[in-house]
C-alpha cells in the first residue's frame, strides 16, 4: 500500500513537472524564437476569446499548411502572401529579405518565474506526502 | 486545522505566483484555481463516501485515478463548452497544474484514520470556493 501511495505521489509530481514545462514551451513557441519557419503566409486569423483585446488568439497558416499560434507582436509583423524565413532559436525573422527582431512575450517572462516556483511547491508537497506516508507506515508496523 | 492548512497554503502560494507574475492574464489564474477546486471537491466527496473502516486501504488507491479523471473531465470541458476561439493548451496546462496540486494535497491527507465530517466539509467548501474564484478570474 505504501509503495502504491509513493508511486502515486511521484507520478503526480512528474505530471506537475510536465505541465509546468509545457507551459514554458508553449509560451516560448508563440514568440516563434524556438521555431524554424520557411514559407509564404497563406492566412492570418485573429480569434476572440473570453476577454477581447486581452486573450485574443493569433493564428498564422503558411503555404505548407503549417498552422501556428503566435504572439500579437509576431502576428502584426506578418503580411499575407509575403515570404517568411527563420532559423530555430534565431531572434530575427526575415520577411521579404528584411530582418525583424523578435522578443519574448510577457506571458513567457511570467511563466519563466512562476513555473519553476510552482513546480517547487508541487515537489515540496510531494515530499511532505512521502514523509507522512513513511510515518503512517511506521506507526502501523510498530 | 492541519487538514485545512495542507489544502489551502500550497494553493494560496501558487495562486499568488500566478496573480503577481502573470497578472496581465487573469484567466491563467482562473483556470488554475478552477482545476484545483474541482479536483479537491471531487476527491473530498469521494473520501466522504468511503466507509471509515476501509478508508486507510481504499483512499490511497483512489486519489491518482480520481485526479486523472478530473484532468480528463477538464480536457473535455475545455474542448467543448469553454472552447471559444480554440482549445487553449496553456489554459489546459494551468487547470491540470491545479488538479495535480489538489491530488497531492488529498494524498497528503490520507492517513490511517478517515478525516472527520467537519474536515471533509471544509475541504469540499475550500474546493468550491476555489472553483468560484477560478470562474471569476477566468471570465472577468
Coordinates of N, CA, C and O in Angstrom, one line a residue, chain A residues 9-117:
Chain A
X9 N 2.3 9.5 -5.6 CA 2.9 10.8 -5.3 C 3.9 11.2 -6.4 O 3.8 12.3 -6.9
X10 N 4.8 10.3 -6.7 CA 5.8 10.6 -7.7 C 5.2 10.9 -9.1 O 5.7 11.7 -9.8
X11 N 4.2 10.1 -9.4 CA 3.5 10.3 -10.7 C 2.9 11.7 -10.8 O 3.0 12.4 -11.8
X12 N 2.2 12.1 -9.7 CA 1.6 13.4 -9.6 C 2.7 14.5 -9.7 O 2.5 15.5 -10.4
X13 N 3.8 14.3 -9.0 CA 4.9 15.3 -9.1 C 5.4 15.4 -10.6 O 5.6 16.5 -11.1
X14 N 5.6 14.2 -11.2 CA 6.0 14.2 -12.6 C 5.1 14.9 -13.5 O 5.5 15.6 -14.4
X15 N 3.7 14.7 -13.3 CA 2.7 15.4 -14.1 C 2.9 16.9 -13.9 O 2.8 17.7 -14.9
X16 N 3.1 17.3 -12.7 CA 3.3 18.7 -12.4 C 4.5 19.3 -13.2 O 4.4 20.4 -13.7
X17 N 5.6 18.5 -13.2 CA 6.8 19.0 -13.9 C 6.5 19.1 -15.4 O 6.8 20.0 -16.1
X18 N 5.7 18.1 -15.9 CA 5.4 18.1 -17.4 C 4.5 19.3 -17.7 O 4.8 20.0 -18.7
X19 N 3.5 19.5 -16.9 CA 2.6 20.6 -17.3 C 3.2 22.0 -17.1 O 3.0 22.9 -17.9
X20 N 4.1 22.1 -16.1 CA 4.9 23.3 -15.9 C 5.8 23.6 -17.1 O 5.9 24.7 -17.6
X21 N 6.5 22.5 -17.5 CA 7.4 22.6 -18.7 C 6.7 22.9 -19.9 O 7.1 23.7 -20.8
X22 N 5.5 22.3 -20.1 CA 4.7 22.5 -21.3 C 4.3 24.0 -21.4 O 4.3 24.6 -22.4
X23 N 3.9 24.6 -20.2 CA 3.5 26.0 -20.2 C 4.7 26.9 -20.7 O 4.5 27.8 -21.5
X24 N 5.9 26.5 -20.2 CA 7.1 27.3 -20.6 C 7.3 27.2 -22.1 O 7.5 28.2 -22.8
X25 N 7.2 25.9 -22.6 CA 7.5 25.7 -24.1 C 6.4 26.4 -24.9 O 6.7 27.1 -25.9
X26 N 5.1 26.3 -24.5 CA 4.0 26.8 -25.3 C 4.1 28.3 -25.4 O 4.0 28.9 -26.5
X27 N 4.4 29.0 -24.3 CA 4.5 30.5 -24.3 C 5.8 30.9 -25.1 O 5.8 31.9 -25.8
X28 N 6.8 30.1 -25.0 CA 8.1 30.4 -25.7 C 7.8 30.3 -27.2 O 8.2 31.1 -28.0
X29 N 7.1 29.2 -27.6 CA 7.0 28.9 -29.0 C 6.1 30.0 -29.7 O 6.2 30.2 -30.9
X30 N 5.2 30.6 -28.9 CA 4.4 31.6 -29.6 C 5.1 32.9 -30.0 O 4.6 33.7 -30.7
X31 N 6.3 33.0 -29.4 CA 7.2 34.2 -29.9 C 7.9 33.8 -31.2 O 8.4 34.6 -31.9
X32 N 7.8 32.5 -31.5 CA 8.4 31.8 -32.7 C 10.0 31.7 -32.6 O 10.6 31.2 -33.5
X33 N 10.5 32.3 -31.5 CA 12.0 32.2 -31.4 C 12.5 30.8 -31.4 O 13.5 30.5 -32.1
X34 N 11.9 29.8 -30.7 CA 12.5 28.5 -30.8 C 12.1 27.7 -32.1 O 12.7 26.6 -32.3
X35 N 11.3 28.3 -32.9 CA 10.8 27.6 -34.1 C 11.6 27.9 -35.4 O 12.1 29.1 -35.5
X36 N 11.7 27.0 -36.3 CA 12.2 27.3 -37.6 C 11.1 27.5 -38.6 O 10.1 26.7 -38.6
X37 N 11.1 28.5 -39.4 CA 10.0 28.8 -40.3 C 10.5 29.1 -41.7 O 11.5 29.7 -41.9
X38 N 9.7 28.6 -42.7 CA 10.1 28.9 -44.1 C 8.8 28.7 -44.9 O 8.2 27.6 -44.9
X39 N 8.4 29.8 -45.5 CA 7.2 29.7 -46.4 C 6.5 31.0 -46.5 O 6.9 32.0 -46.0
X40 N 5.4 30.9 -47.3 CA 4.6 32.1 -47.6 C 3.4 32.1 -46.6 O 2.8 31.0 -46.4
X41 N 3.1 33.3 -46.1 CA 2.0 33.4 -45.2 C 0.7 33.3 -46.0 O 0.4 34.1 -46.9
X42 N -0.1 32.2 -45.8 CA -1.3 32.0 -46.6 C -2.5 32.6 -45.9 O -3.4 33.1 -46.6
X43 N -2.5 32.6 -44.6 CA -3.7 33.1 -43.9 C -3.3 33.6 -42.5 O -2.5 33.0 -41.8
X44 N -4.0 34.7 -42.1 CA -3.8 35.2 -40.7 C -5.2 35.3 -40.1 O -6.2 35.8 -40.7
X45 N -5.3 34.8 -38.9 CA -6.6 34.8 -38.2 C -6.5 35.4 -36.8 O -5.6 34.9 -36.0
X46 N -7.3 36.3 -36.4 CA -7.4 36.8 -35.1 C -8.7 36.3 -34.5 O -9.8 36.7 -34.9
X47 N -8.6 35.4 -33.5 CA -9.8 34.9 -32.9 C -10.0 35.5 -31.5 O -9.1 35.7 -30.7
X48 N -11.3 35.7 -31.2 CA -11.6 36.4 -29.9 C -11.9 35.3 -28.9 O -12.7 34.4 -29.1
X49 N -11.3 35.5 -27.7 CA -11.6 34.6 -26.6 C -12.5 35.2 -25.6 O -13.4 36.0 -26.0
X50 N -12.3 34.9 -24.3 CA -13.2 35.4 -23.2 C -13.2 36.9 -23.1 O -14.2 37.5 -22.9
X51 N -11.9 37.4 -23.1 CA -11.8 38.9 -22.9 C -11.1 39.5 -24.1 O -9.9 39.5 -24.2
X52 N -12.0 40.1 -25.0 CA -11.4 40.7 -26.2 C -10.3 41.7 -25.9 O -10.4 42.5 -25.0
X53 N -9.2 41.6 -26.7 CA -8.1 42.5 -26.5 C -7.1 42.0 -25.5 O -6.0 42.5 -25.4
X54 N -7.4 41.1 -24.7 CA -6.5 40.6 -23.6 C -6.0 39.1 -24.0 O -4.8 38.9 -23.9
X55 N -7.0 38.3 -24.3 CA -6.6 36.9 -24.5 C -6.9 36.4 -25.9 O -7.2 35.3 -26.2
X56 N -6.8 37.4 -26.9 CA -7.1 37.0 -28.3 C -6.1 36.0 -28.8 O -4.9 35.9 -28.3
X57 N -6.5 35.2 -29.7 CA -5.7 34.1 -30.2 C -5.3 34.5 -31.7 O -6.1 34.8 -32.5
X58 N -3.9 34.4 -31.9 CA -3.4 34.8 -33.2 C -2.9 33.6 -33.9 O -1.9 32.9 -33.5
X59 N -3.5 33.2 -35.1 CA -3.1 32.0 -35.8 C -2.6 32.4 -37.2 O -3.2 33.2 -37.9
X60 N -1.5 31.8 -37.5 CA -0.9 32.1 -38.9 C -0.8 30.7 -39.6 O -0.3 29.7 -39.0
X61 N -1.2 30.7 -40.8 CA -1.1 29.5 -41.6 C -0.1 29.7 -42.8 O -0.2 30.7 -43.5
X62 N 0.9 28.9 -42.9 CA 1.9 29.0 -44.0 C 1.4 28.2 -45.2 O 0.5 27.3 -45.1
X63 N 2.1 28.4 -46.3 CA 1.6 27.7 -47.6 C 1.9 26.2 -47.5 O 1.4 25.4 -48.3
X64 N 2.7 25.8 -46.5 CA 3.0 24.4 -46.3 C 1.9 23.7 -45.5 O 2.0 22.6 -45.1
X65 N 0.8 24.5 -45.2 CA -0.3 24.0 -44.3 C 0.1 24.0 -42.9 O -0.7 23.5 -42.0
X66 N 1.3 24.5 -42.5 CA 1.6 24.6 -41.1 C 0.9 25.7 -40.5 O 0.9 26.8 -41.0
X67 N 0.2 25.4 -39.3 CA -0.6 26.3 -38.6 C 0.0 26.6 -37.3 O 0.1 25.6 -36.5
X68 N 0.4 27.8 -37.0 CA 1.0 28.1 -35.7 C 0.3 29.2 -35.0 O -0.2 30.1 -35.6
X69 N 0.3 29.1 -33.6 CA -0.3 30.2 -32.8 C 0.9 31.1 -32.4 O 2.0 30.6 -32.0
X70 N 0.8 32.4 -32.6 CA 1.9 33.3 -32.4 C 1.4 34.4 -31.4 O 0.2 34.7 -31.2
X71 N 2.4 35.1 -30.9 CA 2.1 36.3 -30.1 C 1.6 37.4 -31.0 O 1.9 37.5 -32.2
X72 N 0.9 38.4 -30.4 CA 0.3 39.5 -31.1 C 1.4 40.3 -31.9 O 1.1 40.8 -33.0
X73 N 2.5 40.5 -31.3 CA 3.6 41.2 -31.9 C 4.1 40.6 -33.2 O 4.5 41.2 -34.1
X74 N 4.2 39.2 -33.1 CA 4.6 38.5 -34.3 C 3.5 38.5 -35.4 O 3.8 38.7 -36.6
X75 N 2.3 38.4 -35.0 CA 1.2 38.5 -35.9 C 1.2 39.8 -36.7 O 0.9 39.8 -37.9
X76 N 1.5 40.9 -36.0 CA 1.5 42.2 -36.6 C 2.6 42.3 -37.7 O 2.4 43.1 -38.6
X77 N 3.7 41.6 -37.4 CA 4.8 41.7 -38.4 C 4.5 41.0 -39.7 O 4.9 41.4 -40.8
X78 N 3.7 39.9 -39.6 CA 3.5 39.1 -40.8 C 2.4 39.7 -41.7 O 1.4 40.2 -41.3
X79 N 2.6 39.5 -43.0 CA 1.7 40.0 -44.0 C 1.3 38.9 -45.0 O 2.2 38.1 -45.3
X80 N 0.1 38.8 -45.3 CA -0.4 37.7 -46.2 C 0.4 37.7 -47.5 O 0.6 38.8 -48.1
X81 N 0.7 36.6 -48.0 CA 1.4 36.4 -49.3 C 2.9 36.8 -49.2 O 3.6 36.7 -50.3
X82 N 3.4 37.2 -48.1 CA 4.8 37.5 -48.0 C 5.6 36.3 -47.5 O 5.0 35.5 -46.8
X83 N 6.9 36.2 -47.9 CA 7.7 35.0 -47.5 C 8.4 35.3 -46.2 O 9.0 36.3 -46.0
X84 N 8.3 34.3 -45.3 CA 9.0 34.4 -44.0 C 10.0 33.3 -43.9 O 9.8 32.1 -44.2
X85 N 11.2 33.7 -43.4 CA 12.3 32.7 -43.2 C 12.9 32.9 -41.8 O 13.2 34.1 -41.5
X86 N 13.0 31.8 -41.1 CA 13.6 32.0 -39.8 C 14.2 30.7 -39.3 O 13.6 29.6 -39.5
X87 N 15.5 30.7 -38.8 CA 16.1 29.5 -38.3 C 15.7 29.3 -36.8 O 15.3 30.3 -36.1
X88 N 15.8 28.1 -36.3 CA 15.4 27.8 -34.9 C 16.3 28.6 -34.0 O 17.5 28.7 -34.2
X89 N 15.7 29.1 -32.9 CA 16.4 29.9 -31.9 C 17.0 31.2 -32.3 O 17.7 31.8 -31.6
X90 N 16.8 31.6 -33.6 CA 17.3 32.8 -34.1 C 16.3 33.9 -33.7 O 15.1 33.7 -33.7
X91 N 16.8 35.1 -33.3 CA 15.9 36.1 -32.7 C 15.6 37.2 -33.8 O 15.1 38.3 -33.5
X92 N 15.8 36.8 -35.0 CA 15.5 37.7 -36.1 C 14.6 36.9 -37.1 O 15.0 35.8 -37.5
X93 N 13.5 37.6 -37.5 CA 12.7 36.9 -38.5 C 12.8 37.7 -39.9 O 12.7 38.9 -39.9
X94 N 13.1 36.9 -40.9 CA 13.3 37.6 -42.2 C 12.0 37.5 -43.0 O 11.5 36.4 -43.3
X95 N 11.5 38.7 -43.3 CA 10.2 38.8 -44.1 C 10.5 39.6 -45.4 O 10.9 40.8 -45.3
X96 N 10.4 38.9 -46.5 CA 10.7 39.5 -47.8 C 12.1 40.2 -47.8 O 12.2 41.4 -48.1
X97 N 13.1 39.5 -47.3 CA 14.5 40.0 -47.2 C 14.8 41.1 -46.2 O 15.8 41.7 -46.2
X98 N 13.8 41.4 -45.4 CA 14.0 42.4 -44.4 C 14.0 41.7 -43.0 O 13.1 40.9 -42.7
X99 N 15.0 42.0 -42.2 CA 15.0 41.4 -40.8 C 14.2 42.1 -39.8 O 14.3 43.4 -39.7
X100 N 13.5 41.4 -39.0 CA 12.7 42.0 -37.9 C 13.1 41.3 -36.6 O 13.1 40.1 -36.5
X101 N 13.5 42.1 -35.5 CA 13.9 41.5 -34.3 C 12.6 40.9 -33.5 O 11.6 41.4 -33.6
X102 N 12.9 39.7 -32.9 CA 11.8 39.1 -32.1 C 12.1 39.2 -30.6 O 13.3 39.2 -30.2
X103 N 11.1 39.2 -29.8 CA 11.3 39.2 -28.4 C 10.4 38.3 -27.6 O 9.3 37.9 -28.2
X104 N 10.8 37.9 -26.4 CA 9.9 37.0 -25.6 C 8.7 37.8 -25.2 O 8.8 39.0 -24.9
X105 N 7.5 37.2 -25.0 CA 6.3 37.9 -24.6 C 6.3 38.0 -23.0 O 7.1 37.3 -22.3
X106 N 5.4 38.8 -22.5 CA 5.3 38.9 -21.1 C 4.7 37.6 -20.5 O 5.0 37.3 -19.3
X107 N 4.0 36.9 -21.3 CA 3.5 35.6 -20.9 C 4.7 34.7 -20.6 O 4.7 34.0 -19.5
X108 N 5.7 34.7 -21.5 CA 6.8 33.8 -21.3 C 7.6 34.2 -20.1 O 8.0 33.4 -19.3
X109 N 7.9 35.5 -19.9 CA 8.6 36.0 -18.8 C 7.9 35.6 -17.5 O 8.6 35.2 -16.5
X110 N 6.6 35.8 -17.5 CA 5.8 35.4 -16.3 C 5.9 33.9 -16.0 O 6.2 33.5 -14.8
X111 N 5.8 33.1 -17.0 CA 6.0 31.6 -16.9 C 7.4 31.2 -16.5 O 7.6 30.3 -15.7
X112 N 8.4 32.0 -16.9 CA 9.8 31.7 -16.7 C 10.1 31.7 -15.1 O 10.9 30.9 -14.6
X113 N 9.3 32.5 -14.4 CA 9.5 32.6 -13.0 C 8.5 31.8 -12.3 O 8.8 31.1 -11.3
X114 N 7.2 31.8 -12.7 CA 6.1 31.2 -12.0 C 6.2 29.7 -12.1 O 5.8 29.0 -11.1
X115 N 6.5 29.1 -13.2 CA 6.5 27.7 -13.4 C 7.6 26.9 -12.5 O 7.2 26.0 -11.8
X116 N 8.8 27.4 -12.5 CA 9.8 26.7 -11.6 C 9.3 26.8 -10.2 O 9.5 25.8 -9.4
X117 N 8.8 28.0 -9.8 CA 8.3 28.1 -8.4 C 7.1 27.2 -8.1 O 7.0 26.6 -7.0

